[in-house]
Short mmCIF file of C-alpha atoms in Angstrom, two decimals:
data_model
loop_
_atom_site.label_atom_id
_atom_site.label_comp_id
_atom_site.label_asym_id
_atom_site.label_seq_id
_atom_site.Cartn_x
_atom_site.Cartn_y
_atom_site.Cartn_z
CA UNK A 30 -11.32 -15.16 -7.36
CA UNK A 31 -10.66 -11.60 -6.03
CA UNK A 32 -7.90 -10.11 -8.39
CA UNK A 33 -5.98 -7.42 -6.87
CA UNK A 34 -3.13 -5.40 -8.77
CA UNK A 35 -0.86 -3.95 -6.31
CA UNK A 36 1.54 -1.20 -6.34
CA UNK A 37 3.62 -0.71 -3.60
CA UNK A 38 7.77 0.31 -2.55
CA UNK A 39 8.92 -2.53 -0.28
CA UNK A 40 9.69 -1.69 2.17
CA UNK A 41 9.27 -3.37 5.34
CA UNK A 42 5.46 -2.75 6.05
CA UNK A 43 5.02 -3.24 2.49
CA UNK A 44 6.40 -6.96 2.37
CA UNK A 45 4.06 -7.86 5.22
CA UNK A 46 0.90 -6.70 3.10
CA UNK A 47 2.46 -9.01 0.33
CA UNK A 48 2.67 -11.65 2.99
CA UNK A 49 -1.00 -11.08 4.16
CA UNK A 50 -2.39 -11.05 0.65
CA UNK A 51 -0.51 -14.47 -0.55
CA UNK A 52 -2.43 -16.08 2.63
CA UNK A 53 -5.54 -15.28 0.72
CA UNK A 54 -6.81 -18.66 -1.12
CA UNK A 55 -9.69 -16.64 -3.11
CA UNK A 56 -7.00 -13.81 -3.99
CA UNK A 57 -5.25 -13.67 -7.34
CA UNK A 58 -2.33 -10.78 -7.52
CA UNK A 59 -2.31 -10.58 -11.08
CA UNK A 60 0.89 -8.47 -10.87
CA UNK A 61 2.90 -6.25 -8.84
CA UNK A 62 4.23 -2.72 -9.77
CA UNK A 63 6.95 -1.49 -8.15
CA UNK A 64 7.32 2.39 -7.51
CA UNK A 65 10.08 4.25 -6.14
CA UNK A 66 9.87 5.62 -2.95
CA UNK A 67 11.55 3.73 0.08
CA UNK A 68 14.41 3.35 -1.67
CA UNK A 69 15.16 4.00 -5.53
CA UNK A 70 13.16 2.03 -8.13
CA UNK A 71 15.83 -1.13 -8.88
CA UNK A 72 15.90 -1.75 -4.67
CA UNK A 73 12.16 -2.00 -4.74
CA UNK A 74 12.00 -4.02 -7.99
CA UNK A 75 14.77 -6.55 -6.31
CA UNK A 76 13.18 -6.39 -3.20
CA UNK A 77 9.57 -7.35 -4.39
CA UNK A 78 10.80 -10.16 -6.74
CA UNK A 79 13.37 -11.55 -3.46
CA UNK A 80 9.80 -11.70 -1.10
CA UNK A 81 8.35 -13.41 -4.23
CA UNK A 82 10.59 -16.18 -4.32
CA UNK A 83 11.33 -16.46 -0.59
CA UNK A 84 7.65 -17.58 -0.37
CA UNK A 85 7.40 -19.70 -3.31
CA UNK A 86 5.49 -17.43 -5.94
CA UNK A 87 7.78 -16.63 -8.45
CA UNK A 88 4.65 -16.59 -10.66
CA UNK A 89 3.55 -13.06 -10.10
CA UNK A 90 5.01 -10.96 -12.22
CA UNK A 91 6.80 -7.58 -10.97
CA UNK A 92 6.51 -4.61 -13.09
CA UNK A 93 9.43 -2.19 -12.51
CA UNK A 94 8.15 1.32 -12.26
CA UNK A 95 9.23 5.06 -12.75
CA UNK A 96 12.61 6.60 -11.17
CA UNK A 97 11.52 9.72 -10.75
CA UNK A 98 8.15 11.63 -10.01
CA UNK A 99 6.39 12.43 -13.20
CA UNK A 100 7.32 16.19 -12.32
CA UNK A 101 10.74 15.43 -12.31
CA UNK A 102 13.05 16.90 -14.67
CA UNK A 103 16.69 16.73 -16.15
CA UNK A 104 18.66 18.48 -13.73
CA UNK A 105 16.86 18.39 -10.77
CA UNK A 106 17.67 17.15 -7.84
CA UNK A 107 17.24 13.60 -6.51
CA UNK A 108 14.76 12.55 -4.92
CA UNK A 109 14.99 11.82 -1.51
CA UNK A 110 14.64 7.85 -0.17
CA UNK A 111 13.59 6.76 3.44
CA UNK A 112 16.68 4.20 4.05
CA UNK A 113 16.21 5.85 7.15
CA UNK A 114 13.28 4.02 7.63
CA UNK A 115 13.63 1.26 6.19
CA UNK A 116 17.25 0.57 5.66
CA UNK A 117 19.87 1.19 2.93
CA UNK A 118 18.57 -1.80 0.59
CA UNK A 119 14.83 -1.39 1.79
CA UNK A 120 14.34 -4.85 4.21
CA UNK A 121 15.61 -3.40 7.26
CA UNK A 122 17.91 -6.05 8.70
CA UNK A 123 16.71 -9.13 6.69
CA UNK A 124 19.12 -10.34 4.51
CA UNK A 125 17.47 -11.25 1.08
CA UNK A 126 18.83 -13.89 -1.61
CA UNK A 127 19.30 -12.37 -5.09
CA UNK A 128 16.17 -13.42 -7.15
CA UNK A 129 17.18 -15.78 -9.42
CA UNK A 130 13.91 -13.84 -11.36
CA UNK A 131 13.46 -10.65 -13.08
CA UNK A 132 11.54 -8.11 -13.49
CA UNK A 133 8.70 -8.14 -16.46
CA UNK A 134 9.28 -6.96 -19.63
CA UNK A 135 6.04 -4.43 -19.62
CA UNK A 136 6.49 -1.27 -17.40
CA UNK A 137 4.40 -0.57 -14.37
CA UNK A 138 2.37 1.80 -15.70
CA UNK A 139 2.02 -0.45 -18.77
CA UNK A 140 0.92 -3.50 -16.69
CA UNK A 141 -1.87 -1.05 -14.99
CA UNK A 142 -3.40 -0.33 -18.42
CA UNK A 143 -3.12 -4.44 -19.38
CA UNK A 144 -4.80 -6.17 -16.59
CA UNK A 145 -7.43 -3.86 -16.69
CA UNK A 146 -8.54 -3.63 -20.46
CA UNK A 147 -8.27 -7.96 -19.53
CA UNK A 148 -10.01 -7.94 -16.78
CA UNK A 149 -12.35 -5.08 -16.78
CA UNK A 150 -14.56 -4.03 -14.32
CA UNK A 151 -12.80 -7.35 -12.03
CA UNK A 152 -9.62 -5.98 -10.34
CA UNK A 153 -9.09 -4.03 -7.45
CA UNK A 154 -6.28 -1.74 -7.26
CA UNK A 155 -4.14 -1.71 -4.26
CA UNK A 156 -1.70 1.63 -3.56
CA UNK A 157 1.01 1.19 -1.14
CA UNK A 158 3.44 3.41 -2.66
CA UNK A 159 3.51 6.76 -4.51
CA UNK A 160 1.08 7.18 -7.24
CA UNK A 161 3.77 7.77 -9.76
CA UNK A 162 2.72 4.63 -11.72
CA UNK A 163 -1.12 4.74 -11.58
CA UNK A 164 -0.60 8.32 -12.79
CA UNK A 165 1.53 7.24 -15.62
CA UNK A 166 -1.03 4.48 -16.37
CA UNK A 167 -4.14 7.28 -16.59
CA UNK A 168 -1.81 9.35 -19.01
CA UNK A 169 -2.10 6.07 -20.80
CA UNK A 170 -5.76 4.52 -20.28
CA UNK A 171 -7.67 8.08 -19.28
CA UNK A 172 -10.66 5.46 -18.99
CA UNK A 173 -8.78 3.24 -16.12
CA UNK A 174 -11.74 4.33 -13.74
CA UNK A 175 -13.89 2.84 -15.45
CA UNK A 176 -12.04 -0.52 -16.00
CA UNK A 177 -11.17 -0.84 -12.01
CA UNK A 178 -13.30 -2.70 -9.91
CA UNK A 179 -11.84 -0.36 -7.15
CA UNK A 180 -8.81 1.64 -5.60
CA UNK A 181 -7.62 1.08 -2.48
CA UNK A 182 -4.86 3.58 -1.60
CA UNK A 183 -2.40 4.05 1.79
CA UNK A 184 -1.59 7.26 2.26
CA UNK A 185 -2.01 11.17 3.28
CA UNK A 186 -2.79 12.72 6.17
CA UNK A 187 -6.05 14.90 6.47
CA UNK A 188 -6.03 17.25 9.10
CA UNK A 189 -3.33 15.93 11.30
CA UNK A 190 0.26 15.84 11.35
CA UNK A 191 2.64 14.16 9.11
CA UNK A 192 5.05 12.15 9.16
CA UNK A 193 7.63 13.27 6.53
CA UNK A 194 7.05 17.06 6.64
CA UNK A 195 4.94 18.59 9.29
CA UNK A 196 1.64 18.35 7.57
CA UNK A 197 2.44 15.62 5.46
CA UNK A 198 2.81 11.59 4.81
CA UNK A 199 5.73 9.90 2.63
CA UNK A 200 3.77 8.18 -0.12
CA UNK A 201 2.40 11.64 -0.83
CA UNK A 202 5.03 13.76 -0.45
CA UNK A 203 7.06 11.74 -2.68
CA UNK A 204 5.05 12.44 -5.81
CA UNK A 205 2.55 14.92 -5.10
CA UNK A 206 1.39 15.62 -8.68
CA UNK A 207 1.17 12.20 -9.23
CA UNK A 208 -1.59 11.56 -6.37
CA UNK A 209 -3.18 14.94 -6.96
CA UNK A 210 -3.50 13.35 -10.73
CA UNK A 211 -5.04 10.52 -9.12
CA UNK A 212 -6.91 11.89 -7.03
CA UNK A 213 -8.48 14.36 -9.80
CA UNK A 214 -9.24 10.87 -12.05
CA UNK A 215 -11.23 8.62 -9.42
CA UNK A 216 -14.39 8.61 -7.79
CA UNK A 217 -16.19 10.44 -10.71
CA UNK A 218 -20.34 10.19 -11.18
CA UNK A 219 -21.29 6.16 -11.31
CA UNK A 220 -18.17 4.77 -10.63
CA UNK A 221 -17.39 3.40 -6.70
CA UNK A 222 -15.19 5.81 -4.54
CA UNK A 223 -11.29 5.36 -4.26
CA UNK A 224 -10.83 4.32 -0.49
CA UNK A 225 -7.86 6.08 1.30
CA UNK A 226 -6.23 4.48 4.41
CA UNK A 227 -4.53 7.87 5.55
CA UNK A 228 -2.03 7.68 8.20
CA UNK A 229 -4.21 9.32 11.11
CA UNK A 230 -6.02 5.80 10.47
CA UNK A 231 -3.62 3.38 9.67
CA UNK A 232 -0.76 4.47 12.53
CA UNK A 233 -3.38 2.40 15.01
CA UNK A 234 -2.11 -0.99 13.55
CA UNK A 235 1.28 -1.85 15.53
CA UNK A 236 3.19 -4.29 15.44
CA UNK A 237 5.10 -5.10 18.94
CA UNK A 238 8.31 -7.45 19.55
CA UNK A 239 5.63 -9.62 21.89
CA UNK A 240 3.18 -9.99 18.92
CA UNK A 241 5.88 -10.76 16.31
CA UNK A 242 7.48 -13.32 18.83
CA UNK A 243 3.93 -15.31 19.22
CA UNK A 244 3.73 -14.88 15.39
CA UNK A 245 6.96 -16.74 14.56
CA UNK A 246 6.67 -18.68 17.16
CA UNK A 247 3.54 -20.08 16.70
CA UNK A 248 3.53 -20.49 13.20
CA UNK A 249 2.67 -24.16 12.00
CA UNK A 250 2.71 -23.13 8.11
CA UNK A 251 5.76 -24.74 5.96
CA UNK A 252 8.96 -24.29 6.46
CA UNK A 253 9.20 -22.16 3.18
CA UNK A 254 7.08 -19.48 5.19
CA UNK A 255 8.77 -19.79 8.37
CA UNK A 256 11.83 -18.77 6.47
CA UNK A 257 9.59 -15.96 5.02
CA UNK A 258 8.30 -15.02 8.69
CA UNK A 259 12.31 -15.20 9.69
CA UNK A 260 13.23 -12.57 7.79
CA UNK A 261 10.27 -10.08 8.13
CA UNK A 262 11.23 -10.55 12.09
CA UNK A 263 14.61 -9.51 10.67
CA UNK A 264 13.28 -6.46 8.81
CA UNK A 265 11.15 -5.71 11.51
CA UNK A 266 13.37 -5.30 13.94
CA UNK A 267 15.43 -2.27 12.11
CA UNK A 268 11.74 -1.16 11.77
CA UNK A 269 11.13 -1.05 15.82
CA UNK A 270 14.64 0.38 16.36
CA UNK A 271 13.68 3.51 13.53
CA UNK A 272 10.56 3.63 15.38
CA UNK A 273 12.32 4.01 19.10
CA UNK A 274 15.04 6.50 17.50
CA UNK A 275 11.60 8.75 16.09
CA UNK A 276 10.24 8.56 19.50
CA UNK A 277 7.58 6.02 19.61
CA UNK A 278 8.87 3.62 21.51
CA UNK A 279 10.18 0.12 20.40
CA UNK A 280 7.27 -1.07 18.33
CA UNK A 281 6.44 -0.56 14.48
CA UNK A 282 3.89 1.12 12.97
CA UNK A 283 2.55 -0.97 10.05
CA UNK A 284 0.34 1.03 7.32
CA UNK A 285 0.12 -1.05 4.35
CA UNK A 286 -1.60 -4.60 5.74
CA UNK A 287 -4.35 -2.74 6.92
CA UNK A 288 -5.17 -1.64 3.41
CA UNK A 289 -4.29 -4.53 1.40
CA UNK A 290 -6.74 -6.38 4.08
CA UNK A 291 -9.78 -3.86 3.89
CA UNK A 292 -9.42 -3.98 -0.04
CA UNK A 293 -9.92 -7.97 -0.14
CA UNK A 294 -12.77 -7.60 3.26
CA UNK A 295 -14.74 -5.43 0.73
CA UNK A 296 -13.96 -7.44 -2.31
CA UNK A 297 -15.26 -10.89 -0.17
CA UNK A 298 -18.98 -8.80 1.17
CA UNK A 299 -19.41 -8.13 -2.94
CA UNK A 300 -20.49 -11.68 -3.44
CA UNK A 301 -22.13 -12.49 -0.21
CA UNK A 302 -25.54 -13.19 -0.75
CA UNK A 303 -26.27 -12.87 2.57
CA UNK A 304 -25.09 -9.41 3.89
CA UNK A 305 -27.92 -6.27 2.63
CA UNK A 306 -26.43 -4.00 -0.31
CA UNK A 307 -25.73 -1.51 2.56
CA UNK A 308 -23.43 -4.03 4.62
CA UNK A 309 -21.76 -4.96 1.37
CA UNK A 310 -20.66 -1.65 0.86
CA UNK A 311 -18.75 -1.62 4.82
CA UNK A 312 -14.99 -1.30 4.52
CA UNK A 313 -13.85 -3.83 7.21
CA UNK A 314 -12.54 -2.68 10.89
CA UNK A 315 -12.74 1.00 9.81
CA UNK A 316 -15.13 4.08 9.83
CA UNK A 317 -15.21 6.45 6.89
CA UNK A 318 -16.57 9.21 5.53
CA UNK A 319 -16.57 10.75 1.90
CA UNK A 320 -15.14 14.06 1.23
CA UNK A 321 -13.60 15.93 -2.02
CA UNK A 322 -10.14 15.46 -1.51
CA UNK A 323 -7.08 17.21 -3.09
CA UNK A 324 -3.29 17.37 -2.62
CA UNK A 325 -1.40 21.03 -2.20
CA UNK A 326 1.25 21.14 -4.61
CA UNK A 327 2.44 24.98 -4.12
CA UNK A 328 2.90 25.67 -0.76
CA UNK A 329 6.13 26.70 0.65
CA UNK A 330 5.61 24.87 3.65
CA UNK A 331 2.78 22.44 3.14
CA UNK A 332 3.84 20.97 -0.24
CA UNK A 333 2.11 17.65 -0.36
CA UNK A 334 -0.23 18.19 1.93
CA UNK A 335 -3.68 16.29 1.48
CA UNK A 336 -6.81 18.60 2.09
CA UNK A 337 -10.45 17.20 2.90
CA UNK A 338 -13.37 19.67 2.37
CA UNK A 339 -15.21 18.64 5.32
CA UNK A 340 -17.09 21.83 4.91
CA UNK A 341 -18.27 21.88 1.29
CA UNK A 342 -16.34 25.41 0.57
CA UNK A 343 -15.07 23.77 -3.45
CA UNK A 344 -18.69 23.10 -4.29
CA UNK A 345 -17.41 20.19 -5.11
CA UNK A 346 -18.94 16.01 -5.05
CA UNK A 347 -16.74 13.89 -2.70
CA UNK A 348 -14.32 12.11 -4.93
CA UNK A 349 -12.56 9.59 -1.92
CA UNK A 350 -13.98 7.62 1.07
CA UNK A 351 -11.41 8.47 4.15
CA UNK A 352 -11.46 5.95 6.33
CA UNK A 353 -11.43 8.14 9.81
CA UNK A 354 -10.55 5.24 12.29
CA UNK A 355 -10.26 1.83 12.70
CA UNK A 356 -10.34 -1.22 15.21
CA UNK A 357 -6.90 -2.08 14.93
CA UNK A 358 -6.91 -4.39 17.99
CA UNK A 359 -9.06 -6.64 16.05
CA UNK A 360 -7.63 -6.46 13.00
CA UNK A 361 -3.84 -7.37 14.57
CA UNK A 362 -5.92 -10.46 15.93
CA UNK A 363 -6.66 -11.06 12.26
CA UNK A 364 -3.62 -10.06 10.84
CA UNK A 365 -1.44 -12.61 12.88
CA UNK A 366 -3.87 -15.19 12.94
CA UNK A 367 -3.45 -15.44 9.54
CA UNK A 368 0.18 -15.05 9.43
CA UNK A 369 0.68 -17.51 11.64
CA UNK A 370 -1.85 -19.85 8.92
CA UNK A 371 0.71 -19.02 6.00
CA UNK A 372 -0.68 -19.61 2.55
CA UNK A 373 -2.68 -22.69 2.14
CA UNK A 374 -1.20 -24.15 -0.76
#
């Protein structure tokens, strides 16, 4: 089984990656933490538990995570949410049951250092959020590089324009000195590279009213999922209409499946026998490249800006793959395909 660990803020985009990776027969999600960032930390928490049960897996336990960045202090002031984006409650215009489950008794962070001391060297993180847990967890477990399989991370923008500030994305901006902590902890000397999906690559994947109509109509899964697909449509919809008020058009672009999908691609070429070591190593649908990456955390008007050294100036060894591009016609192909599938139990 591929275990994956994922941290994420549901979130709209975010509840479709939990959708994709519950289709996944050969994937266990040993747990869920769930970071602030969408909307405040007891929204996500509710949110990720409510997708949970809608689909039938109240088995997964959900981790509630930090309220604040880890630079937050007593009397500053609130952080900022993107209900904007996502609606007040975080699902757009779905309309969620309360979960009739709650959230674990060990912290995010704490459930980041426990499934990898018991599973080490097997799970694959997954980053959909701010880093505000994983960075809690290092402060805990300064070895948790070692104990990862992998990190698989949405988020940043490397020389191109944001979309939160004007040189920045959300997950980053949110908690800068929590990613830059991150950041500064993975891809060290004989361990495997953290792999970012920054947004530059990820904006590619969208999702369109025509392709969410063939998805729920075309779906043949149970009617458990078809409820589940019913109320993404819902959520999506708020999703196109943010999208049409930022200018885009009526569409939605979807970051975190992409991700969630490359991390179990790569997971799945480990153990095939068949593929060359080099192939194994391919992050699906995307091209990359390695670079040292960092995050600016000073800058009056780039605060939370990521920064590639394309150029070599820090002298210092590439500590991320980026992927650069990707073919997100043929991953959408994929991606609702296997919606349409549902989970096969």
């Amino acid at each position: 089984m591929i275990r994956l660990f994922i941290d994420c803020d549901p979130g709209i985009d975010d509840a479709i990656a939990l959708g994709y990776a519950l289709c996944q027969s050969d994937v266990e999600i040993t747990g869920i933490a769930a970071s602030a960032g969408n909307v405040p930390v007891d929204a996500v928490t509710r949110n990720a538990l409510a997708w949970l049960e809608l689909t039938g897996r109240t088995d997964i336990p959900v981790h509630r995570g930090a309220e604040n960045p880890v630079a937050h202090r007593a009397g500053d002031p609130a952080p900022i949410f993107a209900d904007d984006t996502h609606g007040p409650l975080g699902a757009g215009h779905a309309v969620l049951d309360e979960p009739t489950t709650t959230a674990h008794q060990l912290s995010a962070a704490e459930a980041w250092v426990q499934t990898a001391r018991t599973h080490p060297g097997e799970v694959i993180g997954v980053v959909l959020g701010p880093h505000t847990n994983l960075a809690l967890a290092l402060r805990l477990e300064p070895e948790l590089p070692t104990l990862l399989k992998r990190l698989f991370i949405m988020g940043g923008a490397f020389n191109y324009r944001g979309n939160t500030h004007p040189t920045t994305e959300w997950n980053i901006t949110w908690d800068p000195e929590a990613a830059a902590e991150v950041f500064a902890a993975f891809g060290a000397p004989g361990t495997p590279l953290p792999v970012i999906g920054p947004i530059e690559a990820t904006e590619a994947v969208v999702m369109t009213p025509q392709l969410l109509g063939q998805i729920t109509s075309s779906s043949s899964a149970a009617p458990r999922w078809r409820q589940y697909l019913g109320q993404l449509a819902e959520a999506l919809r708020f999703y196109f209409e943010f999208h049409e008020w930022d200018g885009h058009g009526y569409l939605a672009q979807i970051h975190d499946p992409y991700v969630t999908a490359a991390a179990i691609g790569w997971a799945r070429a480990q153990t095939a026998d068949s593929l060359p070591a080099a192939e194994q190593e391919i992050i699906p649908w995307a091209h990359t490249a390695d670079a040292a990456v960092d995050v600016e955390l000073i800058g009056t008007l780039t605060r939370g800006e990521t920064v590639a050294d394309w150029l070599g100036r820090w002298n210092r060894q590439p500590n991320a793959t980026l992927i650069r591009s990707l073919d997100a016609s043929q991953f959408l192909t994929h991606l609702a395909e296997t919606l349409m599938r549902g989970p096969d139990q």
